[in-house]
Coordinates of C-alpha atoms and ligand atoms in Angstrom, one line a residue:
M1211 CA 13.7 105.4 152.8
N1212 CA 9.7 105.8 154.5
K1213 CA 8.5 107.3 152.4
I1214 CA 7.0 105.4 149.3
S1215 CA 7.7 107.0 147.0
T1216 CA 11.9 107.5 147.9
K1217 CA 11.6 102.8 148.1
L1218 CA 9.3 103.5 144.1
A1219 CA 12.2 105.1 143.0
A1220 CA 15.6 103.5 144.5
A1221 CA 13.6 100.5 142.9
F1222 CA 12.2 101.5 139.7
F1223 CA 15.9 103.4 139.6
I1224 CA 17.7 100.7 140.5
V1225 CA 16.0 98.0 138.2
V1226 CA 15.9 100.9 134.9
F1227 CA 19.3 101.4 135.6
I1228 CA 20.5 97.5 135.4
M1229 CA 18.2 97.3 132.2
E1230 CA 20.2 99.8 130.4
L1231 CA 23.6 99.0 131.4
F1232 CA 23.5 95.7 130.2
L1233 CA 21.6 97.2 127.1
M1234 CA 24.5 100.0 126.1
T1235 CA 27.5 97.5 127.0
Y1236 CA 25.4 95.0 125.3
L1237 CA 24.8 96.8 121.6
H1238 CA 28.1 98.6 122.7
Q1239 CA 29.9 95.8 121.7
N1240 CA 27.8 94.8 119.1
M1241 CA 28.3 97.7 116.9
I1242 CA 32.3 98.2 117.7
H1243 CA 32.9 94.6 116.4
T1244 CA 30.3 95.2 113.2
R1245 CA 32.2 98.0 112.7
V1246 CA 35.2 96.0 113.1
N1247 CA 34.7 93.6 110.7
E1248 CA 33.3 96.1 108.2
E1249 CA 37.5 97.0 108.4
F1250 CA 38.6 94.1 108.7
S1251 CA 36.8 93.0 105.2
R1252 CA 37.7 95.4 103.7
L1253 CA 41.1 94.8 103.7
L1254 CA 40.9 91.6 102.6
S1255 CA 39.0 92.5 99.6
N1256 CA 42.1 95.4 99.1
G1257 CA 45.0 92.5 99.3
T1258 CA 42.7 90.0 97.5
N1259 CA 41.8 91.9 94.4
H1260 CA 45.8 93.2 94.7
R1261 CA 47.2 89.1 94.9
D1262 CA 44.3 88.5 92.1
V1263 CA 46.2 91.2 89.6
L1264 CA 49.7 90.5 90.9
V1265 CA 49.0 86.5 89.7
E1266 CA 47.8 88.0 86.4
N1267 CA 49.7 89.7 85.3
Y1268 CA 53.2 89.5 87.4
S1269 CA 55.7 91.8 87.0
N1270 CA 57.6 94.8 88.5
T1271 CA 55.2 97.3 86.3
T1272 CA 51.7 95.8 88.0
I1273 CA 54.2 96.0 91.5
E1274 CA 55.5 100.2 90.6
H1275 CA 51.0 99.9 90.6
I1276 CA 49.8 98.2 93.3
V1277 CA 52.7 100.1 95.2
M1278 CA 51.1 102.9 93.3
M1279 CA 47.8 102.8 94.4
E1280 CA 47.9 101.9 98.0
E1281 CA 50.5 105.6 99.0
N1282 CA 47.6 108.1 99.3
V1283 CA 45.5 106.6 101.4
D1284 CA 45.7 105.4 105.6
R1285 CA 46.4 101.7 104.2
E1286 CA 50.3 101.0 103.4
V1287 CA 51.4 97.7 101.1
M1288 CA 54.7 95.2 101.0
I1289 CA 54.9 93.0 98.7
T1290 CA 57.3 89.7 99.6
N1291 CA 59.4 87.6 97.5
N1292 CA 59.4 83.0 99.0
R1293 CA 62.7 83.8 101.0
G1294 CA 60.2 87.3 103.1
E1295 CA 62.6 90.0 101.1
I1296 CA 60.4 92.3 100.2
I1297 CA 60.0 93.7 97.0
N1298 CA 58.4 96.8 96.9
R1299 CA 55.7 98.6 99.2
S1300 CA 53.8 102.2 100.1
S1301 CA 56.1 103.0 103.4
D1302 CA 59.1 102.7 105.4
S1303 CA 57.5 103.9 108.6
V1304 CA 55.4 99.7 109.3
L1305 CA 58.7 98.3 108.3
E1306 CA 60.7 97.9 111.3
E1307 CA 57.7 96.9 114.4
F1308 CA 56.8 94.0 111.1
H1309 CA 59.2 92.6 109.9
T1310 CA 60.7 89.1 111.4
L1311 CA 56.3 88.9 110.8
I1312 CA 56.5 89.6 107.4
M1313 CA 59.6 86.8 107.1
N1314 CA 57.6 84.5 109.2
L1315 CA 54.1 84.5 107.2
E1316 CA 53.0 80.7 106.7
N1317 CA 49.6 81.4 105.9
T1318 CA 48.3 79.6 102.9
E1319 CA 45.1 81.0 102.6
D1320 CA 43.9 85.4 102.4
S1321 CA 44.1 86.2 105.5
I1322 CA 44.6 88.6 108.9
V1323 CA 47.9 87.8 110.9
V1324 CA 48.1 90.8 112.4
S1325 CA 43.9 91.1 114.5
D1326 CA 45.0 93.4 117.7
W1327 CA 42.9 96.7 116.6
R1328 CA 43.4 98.0 119.8
N1329 CA 47.3 97.8 120.9
S1330 CA 48.7 97.4 117.2
P1331 CA 49.1 101.0 115.5
Y1332 CA 47.7 98.2 112.0
I1333 CA 46.3 95.2 111.0
V1334 CA 47.6 92.7 109.3
S1335 CA 46.6 90.6 106.4
A1336 CA 48.8 88.8 104.2
H1337 CA 47.6 86.6 100.5
P1338 CA 50.0 84.3 99.0
Y1339 CA 50.5 84.5 95.7
H1340 CA 51.9 81.8 93.2
V1341 CA 52.3 82.3 89.7
N1342 CA 52.8 80.3 86.6
D1343 CA 57.2 80.5 85.9
G1344 CA 57.0 79.0 90.3
T1345 CA 57.7 82.9 91.7
S1346 CA 56.1 83.4 94.5
G1347 CA 55.6 85.3 98.0
Y1348 CA 52.6 87.7 100.0
V1349 CA 50.9 91.1 98.7
V1350 CA 51.1 92.5 102.5
M1351 CA 48.1 94.8 103.2
F1352 CA 48.4 97.8 106.8
Q1353 CA 45.8 100.3 108.1
S1354 CA 46.5 102.1 110.6
T1355 CA 44.1 101.6 113.5
A1356 CA 44.1 105.2 114.0
S1357 CA 41.1 105.7 112.4
I1358 CA 39.2 102.9 114.4
N1359 CA 40.3 103.6 117.4
Q1360 CA 38.4 106.8 116.6
M1361 CA 34.8 105.4 115.8
V1362 CA 35.1 103.3 119.2
K1363 CA 36.1 107.1 120.6
S1364 CA 32.9 108.5 118.6
E1365 CA 30.6 105.9 120.0
N1366 CA 31.9 105.5 123.6
M1367 CA 30.6 109.5 123.1
H1368 CA 27.4 108.4 121.8
F1369 CA 27.0 106.0 124.7
V1370 CA 27.8 107.7 127.0
I1371 CA 25.1 111.4 125.3
S1372 CA 22.5 109.0 125.5
G1373 CA 23.7 107.0 129.2
V1374 CA 23.4 110.9 130.8
T1375 CA 19.9 111.4 129.5
G1376 CA 18.5 108.0 129.4
I1377 CA 18.9 108.9 133.4
I1378 CA 17.4 112.5 133.0
V1379 CA 14.7 110.8 130.9
L1380 CA 14.6 108.4 134.2
F1381 CA 14.4 111.1 137.0
I1382 CA 12.1 112.6 135.7
V1383 CA 9.5 109.7 134.3
Y1384 CA 10.5 109.3 138.4
A1385 CA 9.9 112.9 140.0
V1386 CA 6.4 113.1 137.4
L1387 CA 5.4 109.5 138.7
S1388 CA 6.2 110.0 142.6
K1389 CA 3.6 112.9 142.2
I1390 CA 0.7 110.8 140.8
L1391 CA 1.2 108.1 142.8
T1392 CA 1.7 109.9 146.4
R1393 CA -0.5 112.6 146.2
P1394 CA -2.7 110.8 146.3
L1395 CA -2.1 108.2 149.1
L1396 CA -1.7 111.1 151.6
R1397 CA -4.4 112.6 151.1
M1398 CA -6.0 108.9 151.6
K1399 CA -3.3 108.9 154.7
E1400 CA -4.2 112.1 155.9
A1401 CA -8.0 111.7 155.4
T1402 CA -8.1 108.2 157.1
E1403 CA -6.3 110.0 160.4
K1404 CA -9.0 112.3 160.4
I1405 CA -11.7 109.6 160.3
S1406 CA -9.8 107.7 163.6
K1407 CA -9.6 111.2 165.0
G1408 CA -12.9 110.6 164.9
D1409 CA -13.9 113.7 162.4
F1410 CA -16.0 111.0 159.5
N1411 CA -16.4 114.4 157.2
V1412 CA -13.6 113.6 154.7
S1413 CA -14.0 114.4 151.0
L1414 CA -10.9 112.8 148.5
P1415 CA -11.3 113.2 144.8
Y1416 CA -11.5 111.1 141.4
L1417 CA -9.5 108.8 140.7
G1418 CA -10.7 106.8 138.6
K1419 CA -11.2 103.0 138.3
D1420 CA -7.7 101.3 139.0
E1421 CA -6.3 100.1 142.3
L1422 CA -6.1 103.4 143.9
G1423 CA -9.2 105.0 143.0
D1424 CA -11.2 101.5 144.1
L1425 CA -9.2 102.2 147.7
S1426 CA -10.0 106.6 147.8
S1427 CA -13.5 105.3 147.4
S1428 CA -13.7 102.9 149.9
I1429 CA -11.8 105.1 152.7
Q1430 CA -15.1 107.2 151.7
K1431 CA -17.5 105.0 152.0
L1432 CA -16.3 103.7 155.0
A1433 CA -16.1 107.2 156.5
K1434 CA -20.3 107.5 155.1
D1435 CA -20.7 104.4 157.0
L1436 CA -18.8 105.3 160.3
A1437 CA -20.7 108.8 160.7
H1438 CA -24.0 106.9 159.4
L1439 CA -22.8 104.2 162.8
K1440 CA -22.0 107.0 165.2
N1441 CA -25.7 109.1 164.3
E1442 CA -27.4 105.0 164.5
R1443 CA -25.7 105.1 167.9
N1444 CA -27.3 107.8 169.5
E1445 CA -30.7 108.2 168.3
F1446 CA -30.4 104.7 169.7
L1447 CA -29.5 105.6 172.9
A1448 CA -31.4 108.7 173.5
S1449 CA -34.5 106.0 171.7
I1450 CA -33.5 103.4 174.9
S1451 CA -33.9 106.1 177.8
H1452 CA -37.1 107.3 176.4
E1453 CA -38.3 103.3 176.3
L1454 CA -36.5 103.0 179.8
S1455 CA -37.4 105.9 181.0
T1456 CA -41.7 106.0 180.7
P1457 CA -42.1 102.8 182.1
L1458 CA -40.4 104.0 185.1
T1459 CA -41.8 107.1 185.3
Y1460 CA -45.0 105.0 185.6
L1461 CA -42.9 102.9 188.9
I1462 CA -42.3 105.5 190.1
G1463 CA -45.2 106.6 189.9
Y1464 CA -47.6 104.1 191.6
S1465 CA -46.1 102.9 193.5
K1466 CA -46.1 106.4 195.4
V1467 CA -49.3 106.1 195.1
A1468 CA -49.8 102.1 196.6
M1469 CA -47.5 102.9 199.3
R1470 CA -50.8 106.2 200.1
K1471 CA -51.9 105.4 202.9
G1472 CA -55.9 105.5 203.8
L1473 CA -55.6 103.2 200.4
T1474 CA -58.2 100.0 200.5
E1475 CA -57.1 96.3 200.2
E1476 CA -58.7 95.9 196.2
E1477 CA -57.2 99.7 195.2
R1478 CA -53.4 98.6 196.6
A1479 CA -53.5 95.9 194.9
H1480 CA -55.0 97.2 191.4
Y1481 CA -51.8 100.2 191.7
L1482 CA -49.8 96.5 192.0
E1483 CA -50.4 95.4 189.6
I1484 CA -50.0 97.6 187.0
I1485 CA -46.3 98.1 188.6
A1486 CA -45.9 94.4 188.1
E1487 CA -47.1 94.6 184.6
E1488 CA -44.8 97.6 183.9
S1489 CA -42.1 95.8 185.5
E1490 CA -43.1 92.5 182.5
R1491 CA -42.9 94.7 180.3
M1492 CA -39.4 96.8 181.3
R1493 CA -37.8 93.3 181.6
E1494 CA -39.8 92.0 178.2
L1495 CA -37.5 95.1 176.4
V1496 CA -34.5 94.7 178.3
K1497 CA -34.0 91.0 177.1
N1498 CA -34.7 91.5 173.9
L1499 CA -32.9 94.2 173.2
L1500 CA -30.0 92.0 175.1
D1501 CA -30.9 89.3 172.1
L1502 CA -30.1 92.5 169.6
A1503 CA -26.6 92.8 171.4
R1504 CA -26.1 89.8 171.1
M1505 CA -27.1 89.6 167.2
D1506 CA -24.6 92.2 166.8
E1507 CA -21.7 90.1 167.6
T1508 CA -19.9 88.7 165.2
T1509 CA -20.0 85.9 167.6
F1510 CA -23.2 85.0 167.0
T1511 CA -24.2 81.6 165.4
V1512 CA -27.4 79.6 164.7
S1513 CA -26.8 75.9 164.3
K1514 CA -29.7 74.3 161.7
E1515 CA -30.9 70.9 160.9
H1516 CA -33.6 69.5 158.9
F1517 CA -36.4 68.8 160.2
F1518 CA -40.1 69.1 159.0
A1519 CA -41.8 71.7 158.6
R1520 CA -45.8 71.3 159.3
S1521 CA -45.8 69.9 163.2
F1522 CA -42.6 72.4 163.4
F1523 CA -45.0 74.8 163.2
E1524 CA -48.1 73.3 164.5
N1525 CA -46.6 74.3 167.9
V1526 CA -45.4 77.4 167.2
C1527 CA -48.9 77.8 166.5
K1528 CA -50.0 76.3 169.6
L1529 CA -48.2 79.2 172.0
V1530 CA -50.4 82.1 170.2
I1531 CA -53.7 80.1 169.4
P1532 CA -55.0 82.1 173.3
S1533 CA -54.3 85.7 172.2
Y1534 CA -55.3 84.6 168.7
E1535 CA -58.4 83.7 170.2
I1536 CA -59.1 86.6 173.1
K1537 CA -59.1 88.7 169.4
N1538 CA -61.4 86.7 167.2
I1539 CA -58.6 86.2 165.0
K1540 CA -58.3 83.2 163.3
L1541 CA -55.4 81.5 161.8
N1542 CA -54.5 79.4 159.1
L1543 CA -51.4 77.3 159.0
I1544 CA -50.8 75.5 155.2
C1545 CA -48.3 73.5 154.3
D1546 CA -47.4 70.0 153.6
E1547 CA -47.5 67.4 156.0
D1548 CA -44.1 66.2 154.1
L1549 CA -41.9 69.4 153.6
Q1550 CA -38.5 69.7 155.4
V1551 CA -36.5 73.2 156.4
Y1552 CA -33.7 73.2 157.3
A1553 CA -32.9 75.8 160.1
D1554 CA -32.1 76.4 163.2
P1555 CA -35.2 75.4 165.3
V1556 CA -35.2 77.6 168.4
R1557 CA -34.7 81.1 166.7
L1558 CA -37.3 80.1 163.6
E1559 CA -38.9 80.1 165.8
Q1560 CA -38.4 83.7 167.5
I1561 CA -38.5 84.5 164.0
I1562 CA -42.2 82.9 163.5
L1563 CA -42.9 84.3 167.0
N1564 CA -42.5 88.1 166.5
L1565 CA -44.4 87.6 162.6
L1566 CA -47.4 86.2 164.8
D1567 CA -47.1 89.2 167.1
N1568 CA -46.8 91.9 164.7
A1569 CA -49.6 90.7 162.1
L1570 CA -52.4 89.1 166.4
K1571 CA -51.3 93.0 167.3
Y1572 CA -51.8 94.9 163.8
S1573 CA -54.9 93.2 163.0
N1574 CA -58.5 94.2 163.7
Q1575 CA -61.2 91.8 165.0
H1576 CA -62.6 88.6 163.1
S1577 CA -59.8 89.0 160.2
E1578 CA -57.3 86.4 159.9
V1579 CA -54.2 85.2 158.9
S1580 CA -52.6 83.0 157.7
L1581 CA -49.1 80.8 158.4
K1582 CA -48.1 79.4 154.4
A1583 CA -44.8 77.8 153.9
Q1584 CA -43.5 76.3 150.5
K1585 CA -40.7 75.0 148.4
S1586 CA -39.0 76.8 145.8
K1587 CA -36.3 74.6 144.4
N1588 CA -34.3 74.6 147.3
K1589 CA -34.9 76.8 149.0
T1590 CA -38.3 77.5 152.2
I1591 CA -40.1 79.8 151.3
I1592 CA -42.4 81.3 154.5
S1593 CA -45.2 83.5 155.0
V1594 CA -47.1 85.2 157.5
I1595 CA -50.5 87.3 155.8
D1596 CA -52.2 89.1 157.2
N1597 CA -54.8 91.5 156.0
G1598 CA -54.9 94.3 158.7
I1599 CA -54.2 97.6 159.3
G1600 CA -50.5 97.6 156.9
I1601 CA -48.0 100.0 156.4
P1602 CA -48.0 103.3 155.1
L1603 CA -44.8 103.1 151.9
D1604 CA -42.8 105.0 152.1
E1605 CA -41.9 103.9 155.8
I1606 CA -42.3 100.4 154.7
E1607 CA -37.7 100.8 154.2
F1608 CA -37.6 101.1 158.4
I1609 CA -39.2 99.0 160.0
F1610 CA -35.8 96.6 160.1
E1611 CA -34.8 99.8 161.8
K1612 CA -33.7 99.4 165.4
L1613 CA -36.8 100.9 168.3
Y1614 CA -38.5 102.1 164.6
R1615 CA -42.3 101.6 165.3
V1616 CA -45.0 103.3 162.4
E1617 CA -46.3 106.8 164.1
K1618 CA -45.7 106.8 167.8
S1619 CA -49.0 107.4 168.7
R1620 CA -49.2 103.2 167.1
S1621 CA -47.4 101.6 169.5
R1622 CA -49.3 103.8 172.5
L1623 CA -51.6 102.0 171.6
F1624 CA -50.7 98.3 170.2
G1625 CA -48.2 98.6 173.2
G1626 CA -44.7 97.8 171.5
S1627 CA -41.4 99.1 171.5
G1628 CA -40.0 98.2 167.4
I1629 CA -37.6 95.6 167.9
G1630 CA -39.0 92.6 166.6
L1631 CA -38.0 93.4 163.6
A1632 CA -35.2 94.1 164.0
V1633 CA -34.5 90.7 166.2
V1634 CA -36.3 89.1 162.9
K1635 CA -34.0 91.2 160.0
E1636 CA -31.2 90.1 162.0
L1637 CA -31.5 86.2 162.8
V1638 CA -33.1 85.7 158.4
E1639 CA -30.1 86.9 157.8
A1640 CA -27.5 84.8 160.1
H1641 CA -30.0 82.0 158.8
S1642 CA -28.3 83.9 154.6
G1643 CA -32.2 84.2 154.0
T1644 CA -33.6 87.2 153.2
I1645 CA -36.5 88.8 154.1
E1646 CA -39.6 90.9 152.1
V1647 CA -42.5 92.8 153.4
K1648 CA -45.4 93.7 150.5
S1649 CA -47.7 96.1 152.9
K1650 CA -51.1 97.7 151.7
L1651 CA -52.1 101.0 154.1
G1652 CA -55.9 99.8 155.5
E1653 CA -55.2 96.8 153.1
G1654 CA -53.7 94.0 154.8
S1655 CA -49.3 93.2 155.1
E1656 CA -47.4 89.6 153.8
F1657 CA -44.3 89.5 155.4
R1658 CA -41.8 86.6 153.4
I1659 CA -38.7 84.8 154.9
T1660 CA -37.0 82.5 152.3
I1661 CA -33.9 80.5 154.0
Ligands
LIG1707 N1 -48.2 93.0 160.3 C1 -48.2 94.1 159.8 N2 -49.0 94.6 160.1 C2 -48.8 95.7 160.2 N3 -47.7 97.4 160.4 C3 -47.1 96.2 161.3 C4 -46.7 95.1 161.3 N4 -45.8 93.9 161.5 C5 -44.9 95.5 162.3 N5 -45.5 96.7 161.4 C6 -45.0 98.2 161.6 O1 -43.8 98.2 161.7 C7 -43.7 98.3 163.0 C8 -42.2 98.1 163.3 O2 -42.1 96.6 164.1 P1 -41.3 95.6 165.1 O3 -41.9 94.6 164.7 O4 -40.3 96.0 165.1 O5 -42.2 96.2 166.8 P2 -43.8 96.2 167.9 O6 -43.9 95.4 167.2 O7 -43.2 97.3 167.3 O8 -42.3 96.2 168.8 P3 -42.7 94.9 169.6 O9 -42.1 93.5 168.2 O10 -41.0 94.7 169.7 O11 -43.1 94.4 170.5 C9 -44.3 98.0 164.1 O12 -44.5 99.2 165.3 C10 -45.8 98.2 163.2 O13 -46.2 99.9 162.7
LIG1708 MG1 -43.5 93.1 166.9

């Protein structure tokens, strides 16, 4: 009972079988009841006709006529007088069995007096008659039950045939159903087993738009995503090792140089300074990587609060102003006094610092950078706009990827590691916000956050 098809078939079989049994029994009973009632009515109406003719024209000739009429059919008739004696009858064969019944008839209306068609050889109806001269008695009709039993037998036969046909059809339906249902399920099972073994190269056929189709395309998508993730992880690890090995090479090189004998105090200090700077850069890189790793964990949460944006942004600007001044870049803050934001202030500061750092890094001397905040419905739009070197159109979609930098030559020039925007994106998404970029090579960029 492990196969889903067996379970389905068993359930399907039991339900349909019970339904079929119930319906067939109901139909069978109903049909037989109707047919037997028809026989009863026919017998009653024949008896009533004979009785009416007898009452209208009571004579021996009439009685003989009535008896004659029933002689060659599977019915018998008897006519009795008021003492229960038989005046005439169509056959002697029924007399033995029903003698006492005929002697003791008491019904005043036409009725069936023996209705047990299953056990009795005849069903019997009795029709009382009263003639004007005081003569009375019964017209008693007998209908052989052999024909009824024959009819029931043939009905039963029909029902058995249709029942067996029903079961055969049920089997065929089960076979087709289990094929349609289980084949794709088995293929999906194989596909998931393949995925769990690390082989993401699975191909499942298109199964339409029902639940099975959805499941199949979800598995296909899962395999694709996992393959992408695996690829991304490998690339990420390769980038990290490369990223870390560059400053390490410097560190090793400069420390060896600094250890050389015969260096002046100044030269040694210069090399040590380079070592300190490179170590600092490495520390920064490792810190950013750790931040990013922590953000990938599902436990990462932000604690949002309402606060005034203007004073918050002024404080952030204060942190970057010295480096902006060195490069002679003007930083404008455009934000209403009463504007309120709903965000995690620590995380938002991290976001803005990263964007301002980029704007500074990728702008030429004597240009301008604007930090703008405004309300839109119940959201806040924060933009960092620069007129720096811009990003090539075909690279925009990649800049949020971890360790991605536009042109490797740029990073040598500006010293970035390609983590900043990945961190920004994770932080914005943790706020359930969005980030968009508009940029034109050589004209400038705008990073717009909606939270
Ligand atoms: N304002 C901008 N103008 C032009 N290019 C930009 C701007 N902001 C980002 N970029 C490009 O996008 C790339 C990714 O930016 P990101 O902030 O992630 O990395 P980074 O600045 O190189 O290094 P990090 O921020 O980790 O020190 C950068 O290398 C840069 O080429
Ligand atoms: Mg950056």
